[in-house]
Amino acid sequence: MEPCGIYIHIPFCKKKCDYCGFYSVPLKDEGILERYVSRLCYEISSCSDIFPSLADTIYFGGGTPSLLKEEHLKQIISAVKNRFELSKDAEITLEMNPEDFSHSKIDSCLKCGINRIVLGVQSLDVDLRRFIGRSTALVPDKTLKDFLSRSDFIRCVDLIAGIPGQTKEEIIYELEYITNLQPDHISLYLLSLEDGTSLKQRFPGDNEFSDFQARIWEVAIDYLVSKGFDHYEISNFAKPGFISRHNSKYWHFLPYAGFGPGAHSFTGKVRYYNDMSVEDYIAEEFNYNIDIRTGNDVIVEFIITALRDLHGFSYADFERVTGIKMPDDIHYKIQLYITHGYMSDENGKIKLSRKGMFKSNLIIYSLADNYILS
């Protein structure tokens, strides 16, 4: 069995950003962080044996995981090692708010075993940051240069593209500035208007907005590819050897165990998630919602997820995950999309073309349509 990944959700922020749709709450009391870490370690230690005993990735996401102190990281990673056998070459990732960056902070992370750090830059433009309600100040040049000058961990940067008001020249300026500093990995997300967020309430978006984002996105992709980045997933670009092994588990249907409120898990067959609040998580027995999937659900899930991997999937991959051969209607639609240049079949790997990537939602819905709610 494939090794599993471990996802650790740290749901605390100094202030929630307007665009964020993930479960997070403001950290008002250091004491609750201590209690949370203790409860998190207990959840890890009591994890069911339905997961593989070997783990090869740990991912600290949030929220703002860089709010954790060195002792917290040590506690959590120790709990993982006590419950799972952690491979010697394990990828251990932590998302970091630029405001939390310092060389001493990085050193303490490395001391705990962290070897991949994602700096949440998002945008280098003051007005664009203000539009999305980014809760922190503009990232100082010194922070970026100091972070990306290090060579003792895998250096990743998160950016957001397609913010209203952004021009092609501005996105190129940001990407040129970042790539000149030689990061190993860049995640470039199109701004998403998530239901329930403050941003969606004041800016619902429209068709014109979608067209604008597609134009920005195309320019950004061309630029990053020209700089030697492998565009291996719709929103992710890596220099050779630096793809995210943890995130790849999601796209390849490999098992992962999620811990903390808001975390999702996948055993290889069953999905479940914890939708407790922080307060209930600390005070009560853990409560997991099982996602019972029918055969049709698995087909829909495969189409939605596998098409994010721009290296493609084979018909054998479809059969391995779903347990059935690809239905004729899906095969027929894929062939039509190939004929019209929206998809391609290269050496037995089906994938979206550049043209198709900009219509990915439409294509995915079309392929999955007969299997949704049926």
Tab-separated table of C-alpha atoms in Angstrom:
chain	number	residue	atom	x	y	z
A	1	MET	CA	0.000	0.000	0.000
A	2	GLU	CA	1.144	3.534	-0.768
A	3	PRO	CA	2.380	5.614	2.209
A	4	CYS	CA	-0.160	8.131	3.467
A	5	GLY	CA	0.127	11.861	3.905
A	6	ILE	CA	-0.607	13.669	7.151
A	7	TYR	CA	-2.480	16.979	7.095
A	8	ILE	CA	-2.434	19.112	10.266
A	9	HIS	CA	-4.977	21.930	10.350
A	10	ILE	CA	-4.059	24.975	12.428
A	11	PRO	CA	-7.277	27.033	12.319
A	12	PHE	CA	-5.965	30.185	13.991
A	13	CYS	CA	-5.217	33.555	12.377
A	14	LYS	CA	-4.455	36.986	13.713
A	15	LYS	CA	-7.334	38.192	11.533
A	16	LYS	CA	-9.330	36.362	8.869
A	17	CYS	CA	-8.782	37.631	5.305
A	18	ASP	CA	-11.862	38.597	3.290
A	19	TYR	CA	-11.293	36.001	0.539
A	20	CYS	CA	-10.565	33.010	2.796
A	21	GLY	CA	-13.089	30.161	2.642
A	22	PHE	CA	-11.149	27.766	4.910
A	23	TYR	CA	-12.206	27.177	8.497
A	24	SER	CA	-10.263	29.599	10.692
A	25	VAL	CA	-10.833	31.776	13.756
A	26	PRO	CA	-8.934	34.722	15.256
A	27	LEU	CA	-6.393	33.720	17.907
A	28	LYS	CA	-7.373	35.770	20.947
A	29	ASP	CA	-5.796	33.693	23.689
A	30	GLU	CA	-2.409	31.922	23.700
A	31	GLY	CA	-3.860	29.465	26.216
A	32	ILE	CA	-6.304	28.067	23.660
A	33	LEU	CA	-3.382	27.334	21.334
A	34	GLU	CA	-1.740	25.219	24.041
A	35	ARG	CA	-4.960	23.292	24.638
A	36	TYR	CA	-5.491	22.883	20.913
A	37	VAL	CA	-2.038	21.391	20.320
A	38	SER	CA	-2.545	18.979	23.205
A	39	ARG	CA	-5.891	17.861	21.779
A	40	LEU	CA	-4.397	17.589	18.284
A	41	CYS	CA	-1.683	15.254	19.586
A	42	TYR	CA	-4.352	13.156	21.280
A	43	GLU	CA	-6.342	12.886	18.053
A	44	ILE	CA	-3.221	11.774	16.171
A	45	SER	CA	-2.359	9.179	18.808
A	46	SER	CA	-5.885	7.737	18.715
A	47	CYS	CA	-6.055	7.630	14.912
A	48	SER	CA	-7.730	4.544	13.471
A	49	ASP	CA	-5.600	1.810	11.883
A	50	ILE	CA	-7.510	2.170	8.598
A	51	PHE	CA	-4.557	4.205	7.269
A	52	PRO	CA	-1.209	2.808	6.110
A	53	SER	CA	1.314	2.592	8.953
A	54	LEU	CA	3.920	4.426	6.838
A	55	ALA	CA	3.647	8.182	6.194
A	56	ASP	CA	5.896	10.147	3.858
A	57	THR	CA	4.474	13.693	4.028
A	58	ILE	CA	3.261	16.058	6.735
A	59	TYR	CA	1.567	19.327	5.806
A	60	PHE	CA	0.827	22.102	8.315
A	61	GLY	CA	-1.985	24.176	6.777
A	62	GLY	CA	-4.448	26.704	8.062
A	63	GLY	CA	-5.241	29.259	9.183
A	64	THR	CA	-1.729	30.402	10.029
A	65	PRO	CA	0.504	27.474	11.039
A	66	SER	CA	3.470	29.810	11.552
A	67	LEU	CA	1.752	30.957	14.766
A	68	LEU	CA	2.979	27.672	16.249
A	69	LYS	CA	6.049	27.825	18.457
A	70	GLU	CA	8.980	25.443	18.205
A	71	GLU	CA	7.736	23.340	21.120
A	72	HIS	CA	4.326	22.990	19.454
A	73	LEU	CA	5.875	21.720	16.221
A	74	LYS	CA	8.024	19.260	18.140
A	75	GLN	CA	4.990	17.968	20.048
A	76	ILE	CA	2.906	17.460	16.920
A	77	ILE	CA	5.646	15.850	14.816
A	78	SER	CA	6.540	13.592	17.738
A	79	ALA	CA	2.882	12.523	17.964
A	80	VAL	CA	2.926	11.673	14.253
A	81	LYS	CA	6.124	9.639	14.651
A	82	ASN	CA	4.614	7.753	17.596
A	83	ARG	CA	1.546	6.788	15.562
A	84	PHE	CA	3.054	6.387	12.073
A	85	GLU	CA	6.385	5.262	10.758
A	86	LEU	CA	7.711	8.413	9.112
A	87	SER	CA	9.927	7.792	6.088
A	88	LYS	CA	13.493	9.114	6.239
A	89	ASP	CA	12.937	11.344	3.213
A	90	ALA	CA	9.553	12.637	4.411
A	91	GLU	CA	8.425	15.973	2.995
A	92	ILE	CA	7.344	18.179	5.933
A	93	THR	CA	5.704	21.441	4.861
A	94	LEU	CA	4.615	24.502	6.815
A	95	GLU	CA	2.665	27.505	5.532
A	96	MET	CA	4.177	30.764	6.815
A	97	ASN	CA	2.732	34.248	7.083
A	98	PRO	CA	5.402	36.775	5.986
A	99	GLU	CA	4.837	38.702	9.228
A	100	ASP	CA	6.052	35.640	11.152
A	101	PHE	CA	9.259	35.331	9.125
A	102	SER	CA	12.666	35.707	10.717
A	103	HIS	CA	15.849	33.695	10.297
A	104	SER	CA	15.463	32.447	13.865
A	105	LYS	CA	11.876	31.334	13.095
A	106	ILE	CA	13.123	29.418	10.044
A	107	ASP	CA	15.925	27.864	12.085
A	108	SER	CA	13.486	26.657	14.735
A	109	CYS	CA	11.284	25.126	12.020
A	110	LEU	CA	14.235	23.295	10.495
A	111	LYS	CA	15.265	22.042	13.931
A	112	CYS	CA	11.844	20.371	14.199
A	113	GLY	CA	12.218	18.629	10.832
A	114	ILE	CA	10.347	21.078	8.577
A	115	ASN	CA	12.011	20.999	5.151
A	116	ARG	CA	9.536	22.839	2.925
A	117	ILE	CA	8.092	26.286	3.727
A	118	VAL	CA	5.365	28.136	1.818
A	119	LEU	CA	5.469	31.922	2.158
A	120	GLY	CA	1.996	33.443	1.699
A	121	VAL	CA	2.911	36.505	-0.368
A	122	GLN	CA	-0.415	36.681	-2.299
A	123	SER	CA	0.258	40.077	-3.928
A	124	LEU	CA	2.985	42.728	-4.012
A	125	ASP	CA	0.504	45.490	-4.828
A	126	VAL	CA	-0.978	47.549	-1.988
A	127	ASP	CA	-4.273	48.300	-3.752
A	128	LEU	CA	-4.847	44.693	-4.835
A	129	ARG	CA	-4.168	43.458	-1.309
A	130	ARG	CA	-6.634	45.999	0.007
A	131	PHE	CA	-9.282	44.823	-2.473
A	132	ILE	CA	-9.093	41.187	-1.300
A	133	GLY	CA	-8.995	42.264	2.349
A	134	ARG	CA	-5.580	40.743	3.007
A	135	SER	CA	-5.176	41.261	6.729
A	136	THR	CA	-1.409	41.854	6.762
A	137	ALA	CA	0.777	44.614	5.405
A	138	LEU	CA	2.684	44.480	2.123
A	139	VAL	CA	5.539	41.964	2.265
A	140	PRO	CA	8.809	43.900	2.703
A	141	ASP	CA	11.483	43.398	0.033
A	142	LYS	CA	13.899	42.317	2.760
A	143	THR	CA	11.586	39.518	3.917
A	144	LEU	CA	11.239	38.130	0.403
A	145	LYS	CA	14.945	38.359	-0.337
A	146	ASP	CA	15.968	36.873	3.011
A	147	PHE	CA	13.465	34.019	2.688
A	148	LEU	CA	14.462	33.161	-0.876
A	149	SER	CA	18.188	33.551	-0.213
A	150	ARG	CA	18.151	30.494	2.063
A	151	SER	CA	19.204	27.166	0.596
A	152	ASP	CA	18.553	24.817	3.519
A	153	PHE	CA	14.877	24.105	2.773
A	154	ILE	CA	12.517	24.000	-0.225
A	155	ARG	CA	11.338	27.581	-0.776
A	156	CYS	CA	7.758	28.008	-1.986
A	157	VAL	CA	5.699	31.126	-2.662
A	158	ASP	CA	1.906	31.514	-2.808
A	159	LEU	CA	0.480	34.212	-5.092
A	160	ILE	CA	-3.032	35.227	-6.174
A	161	ALA	CA	-3.811	36.280	-9.754
A	162	GLY	CA	-6.926	37.703	-11.362
A	163	ILE	CA	-7.709	40.274	-8.677
A	164	PRO	CA	-10.031	42.978	-10.084
A	165	GLY	CA	-7.959	45.919	-11.264
A	166	GLN	CA	-4.858	43.812	-11.923
A	167	THR	CA	-3.255	44.365	-15.334
A	168	LYS	CA	-1.128	42.025	-17.442
A	169	GLU	CA	1.840	44.305	-16.803
A	170	GLU	CA	1.315	44.084	-13.046
A	171	ILE	CA	1.148	40.287	-12.923
A	172	ILE	CA	4.304	40.058	-15.069
A	173	TYR	CA	6.061	42.546	-12.775
A	174	GLU	CA	5.213	40.435	-9.710
A	175	LEU	CA	6.242	37.171	-11.351
A	176	GLU	CA	9.477	38.686	-12.683
A	177	TYR	CA	10.354	40.023	-9.246
A	178	ILE	CA	9.649	36.671	-7.566
A	179	THR	CA	11.297	34.435	-10.178
A	180	ASN	CA	14.455	36.561	-10.177
A	181	LEU	CA	14.842	35.474	-6.545
A	182	GLN	CA	14.783	31.811	-7.648
A	183	PRO	CA	12.030	30.071	-5.621
A	184	ASP	CA	11.730	26.303	-6.003
A	185	HIS	CA	7.933	26.308	-6.292
A	186	ILE	CA	5.179	28.820	-7.004
A	187	SER	CA	1.468	28.312	-6.375
A	188	LEU	CA	-0.473	30.830	-8.448
A	189	TYR	CA	-4.158	30.727	-7.583
A	190	LEU	CA	-6.859	32.560	-9.466
A	191	LEU	CA	-8.850	34.623	-6.990
A	192	SER	CA	-11.823	32.508	-5.962
A	193	LEU	CA	-15.057	34.092	-4.771
A	194	GLU	CA	-16.029	31.643	-2.039
A	195	ASP	CA	-19.579	31.536	-0.690
A	196	GLY	CA	-19.856	32.955	2.819
A	197	THR	CA	-16.780	35.183	2.551
A	198	SER	CA	-16.763	38.951	2.991
A	199	LEU	CA	-15.252	39.339	-0.473
A	200	LYS	CA	-18.083	37.427	-2.177
A	201	GLN	CA	-20.645	39.603	-0.410
A	202	ARG	CA	-19.185	42.836	-1.765
A	203	PHE	CA	-17.992	41.489	-5.118
A	204	PRO	CA	-20.091	38.602	-6.488
A	205	GLY	CA	-18.317	38.583	-9.893
A	206	ASP	CA	-19.800	38.086	-13.371
A	207	ASN	CA	-18.953	36.699	-16.824
A	208	GLU	CA	-16.765	39.689	-17.578
A	209	PHE	CA	-14.755	38.928	-14.448
A	210	SER	CA	-14.200	35.320	-15.626
A	211	ASP	CA	-12.945	36.529	-19.020
A	212	PHE	CA	-10.633	39.030	-17.322
A	213	GLN	CA	-9.188	36.288	-15.102
A	214	ALA	CA	-8.577	34.005	-18.092
A	215	ARG	CA	-6.558	36.749	-19.826
A	216	ILE	CA	-4.412	37.367	-16.739
A	217	TRP	CA	-3.986	33.649	-16.160
A	218	GLU	CA	-2.767	32.938	-19.692
A	219	VAL	CA	-0.100	35.637	-19.487
A	220	ALA	CA	1.039	34.340	-16.092
A	221	ILE	CA	1.287	30.722	-17.252
A	222	ASP	CA	3.324	31.659	-20.325
A	223	TYR	CA	5.715	33.680	-18.209
A	224	LEU	CA	6.333	30.991	-15.579
A	225	VAL	CA	6.794	28.246	-18.158
A	226	SER	CA	9.287	30.470	-20.004
A	227	LYS	CA	11.266	30.695	-16.749
A	228	GLY	CA	11.668	26.917	-16.518
A	229	PHE	CA	8.790	26.066	-14.183
A	230	ASP	CA	6.873	22.847	-14.798
A	231	HIS	CA	3.156	23.631	-14.835
A	232	TYR	CA	2.240	20.297	-13.266
A	233	GLU	CA	-1.159	21.148	-11.760
A	234	ILE	CA	-3.668	23.858	-12.654
A	235	SER	CA	-2.429	26.250	-9.931
A	236	ASN	CA	1.072	24.894	-9.285
A	237	PHE	CA	4.467	25.426	-10.897
A	238	ALA	CA	7.715	23.784	-9.839
A	239	LYS	CA	11.351	23.755	-10.777
A	240	PRO	CA	12.501	20.178	-11.595
A	241	GLY	CA	12.371	17.956	-8.514
A	242	PHE	CA	10.291	20.293	-6.364
A	243	ILE	CA	6.629	19.350	-6.934
A	244	SER	CA	4.532	19.098	-3.774
A	245	ARG	CA	4.490	15.398	-2.918
A	246	HIS	CA	1.810	15.982	-0.291
A	247	ASN	CA	-0.640	17.871	-2.512
A	248	SER	CA	-0.073	15.347	-5.296
A	249	LYS	CA	-1.705	12.728	-3.080
A	250	TYR	CA	-5.019	14.578	-3.420
A	251	TRP	CA	-4.882	14.528	-7.222
A	252	HIS	CA	-3.724	10.898	-7.438
A	253	PHE	CA	-6.266	9.432	-4.966
A	254	LEU	CA	-3.641	8.345	-2.436
A	255	PRO	CA	-4.517	8.077	1.277
A	256	TYR	CA	-4.112	10.989	3.678
A	257	ALA	CA	-5.111	11.485	7.301
A	258	GLY	CA	-6.319	14.926	8.350
A	259	PHE	CA	-6.264	16.159	11.936
A	260	GLY	CA	-7.998	19.160	13.478
A	261	PRO	CA	-11.421	20.798	12.889
A	262	GLY	CA	-12.057	21.329	9.199
A	263	ALA	CA	-9.598	18.590	8.183
A	264	HIS	CA	-10.497	15.945	5.584
A	265	SER	CA	-9.208	12.372	5.339
A	266	PHE	CA	-9.180	9.724	2.625
A	267	THR	CA	-8.370	6.079	3.274
A	268	GLY	CA	-8.174	5.102	-0.368
A	269	LYS	CA	-11.836	4.094	-0.293
A	270	VAL	CA	-13.633	6.177	2.334
A	271	ARG	CA	-13.606	9.946	2.826
A	272	TYR	CA	-14.491	11.646	6.092
A	273	TYR	CA	-14.062	15.051	7.670
A	274	ASN	CA	-14.249	16.807	11.019
A	275	ASP	CA	-16.625	19.783	11.020
A	276	MET	CA	-16.374	20.635	14.728
A	277	SER	CA	-15.638	24.141	15.953
A	278	VAL	CA	-12.357	24.751	17.778
A	279	GLU	CA	-14.203	24.985	21.089
A	280	ASP	CA	-16.036	21.690	20.566
A	281	TYR	CA	-12.882	20.003	19.265
A	282	ILE	CA	-11.041	20.865	22.471
A	283	ALA	CA	-13.912	20.017	24.825
A	284	GLU	CA	-15.737	17.044	23.303
A	285	GLU	CA	-15.254	13.643	21.706
A	286	PHE	CA	-14.215	13.820	18.093
A	287	ASN	CA	-17.052	13.794	15.594
A	288	TYR	CA	-16.413	12.713	12.026
A	289	ASN	CA	-18.779	12.942	9.090
A	290	ILE	CA	-18.436	9.971	6.766
A	291	ASP	CA	-18.787	10.757	3.075
A	292	ILE	CA	-20.581	7.676	1.757
A	293	ARG	CA	-19.901	7.559	-1.959
A	294	THR	CA	-21.770	5.614	-4.612
A	295	GLY	CA	-20.129	4.353	-7.793
A	296	ASN	CA	-21.325	7.467	-9.601
A	297	ASP	CA	-19.825	9.711	-6.908
A	298	VAL	CA	-16.436	8.094	-7.462
A	299	ILE	CA	-16.665	8.708	-11.210
A	300	VAL	CA	-17.489	12.392	-10.662
A	301	GLU	CA	-14.714	12.702	-8.093
A	302	PHE	CA	-12.173	11.157	-10.448
A	303	ILE	CA	-13.033	13.537	-13.285
A	304	ILE	CA	-12.936	16.614	-11.024
A	305	THR	CA	-9.656	15.660	-9.357
A	306	ALA	CA	-7.622	13.840	-11.994
A	307	LEU	CA	-8.018	16.608	-14.560
A	308	ARG	CA	-6.204	19.011	-12.214
A	309	ASP	CA	-3.017	17.011	-12.844
A	310	LEU	CA	-1.722	18.476	-16.088
A	311	HIS	CA	0.500	15.448	-16.718
A	312	GLY	CA	-2.704	13.530	-17.386
A	313	PHE	CA	-4.339	10.217	-16.488
A	314	SER	CA	-4.693	6.911	-18.302
A	315	TYR	CA	-7.748	4.746	-18.845
A	316	ALA	CA	-6.062	2.272	-16.489
A	317	ASP	CA	-5.918	5.015	-13.816
A	318	PHE	CA	-9.670	5.553	-14.228
A	319	GLU	CA	-10.349	1.829	-13.813
A	320	ARG	CA	-7.999	1.516	-10.812
A	321	VAL	CA	-9.767	4.300	-8.907
A	322	THR	CA	-13.403	3.731	-9.934
A	323	GLY	CA	-13.339	-0.063	-10.296
A	324	ILE	CA	-14.977	0.083	-13.738
A	325	LYS	CA	-13.925	0.716	-17.308
A	326	MET	CA	-14.527	4.236	-18.533
A	327	PRO	CA	-18.194	4.549	-19.625
A	328	ASP	CA	-18.760	4.984	-23.346
A	329	ASP	CA	-20.390	8.394	-22.977
A	330	ILE	CA	-17.376	9.848	-21.140
A	331	HIS	CA	-14.973	8.273	-23.624
A	332	TYR	CA	-16.981	9.727	-26.513
A	333	LYS	CA	-16.948	13.244	-25.010
A	334	ILE	CA	-13.203	13.044	-24.373
A	335	GLN	CA	-12.629	12.132	-28.014
A	336	LEU	CA	-14.738	15.115	-29.092
A	337	TYR	CA	-12.724	17.448	-26.867
A	338	ILE	CA	-9.510	16.005	-28.299
A	339	THR	CA	-10.793	16.603	-31.850
A	340	HIS	CA	-11.593	20.237	-31.017
A	341	GLY	CA	-8.277	20.845	-29.256
A	342	TYR	CA	-9.536	21.101	-25.686
A	343	MET	CA	-7.899	17.858	-24.550
A	344	SER	CA	-5.061	15.667	-25.793
A	345	ASP	CA	-3.999	12.036	-25.647
A	346	GLU	CA	-0.223	11.817	-25.410
A	347	ASN	CA	1.298	8.365	-24.957
A	348	GLY	CA	-1.909	7.105	-23.396
A	349	LYS	CA	-2.266	10.049	-21.000
A	350	ILE	CA	-5.490	12.078	-21.244
A	351	LYS	CA	-5.118	15.711	-20.221
A	352	LEU	CA	-6.439	19.203	-20.723
A	353	SER	CA	-4.753	21.257	-23.435
A	354	ARG	CA	-3.849	24.885	-22.813
A	355	LYS	CA	-7.058	25.843	-24.615
A	356	GLY	CA	-9.032	23.377	-22.474
A	357	MET	CA	-7.540	24.554	-19.213
A	358	PHE	CA	-9.353	27.871	-19.552
A	359	LYS	CA	-12.624	25.972	-19.969
A	360	SER	CA	-11.842	23.348	-17.324
A	361	ASN	CA	-15.009	23.870	-15.258
A	362	LEU	CA	-17.214	23.545	-18.342
A	363	ILE	CA	-15.356	20.435	-19.553
A	364	ILE	CA	-15.428	18.757	-16.143
A	365	TYR	CA	-19.166	19.392	-15.776
A	366	SER	CA	-19.811	18.074	-19.270
A	367	LEU	CA	-17.889	14.840	-18.636
A	368	ALA	CA	-19.473	14.273	-15.226
A	369	ASP	CA	-22.982	15.520	-15.999
A	370	ASN	CA	-24.664	12.105	-16.396
A	371	TYR	CA	-23.293	10.910	-13.055
A	372	ILE	CA	-24.179	13.862	-10.815
A	373	LEU	CA	-27.120	13.229	-8.475
A	374	SER	CA	-28.203	10.213	-10.458
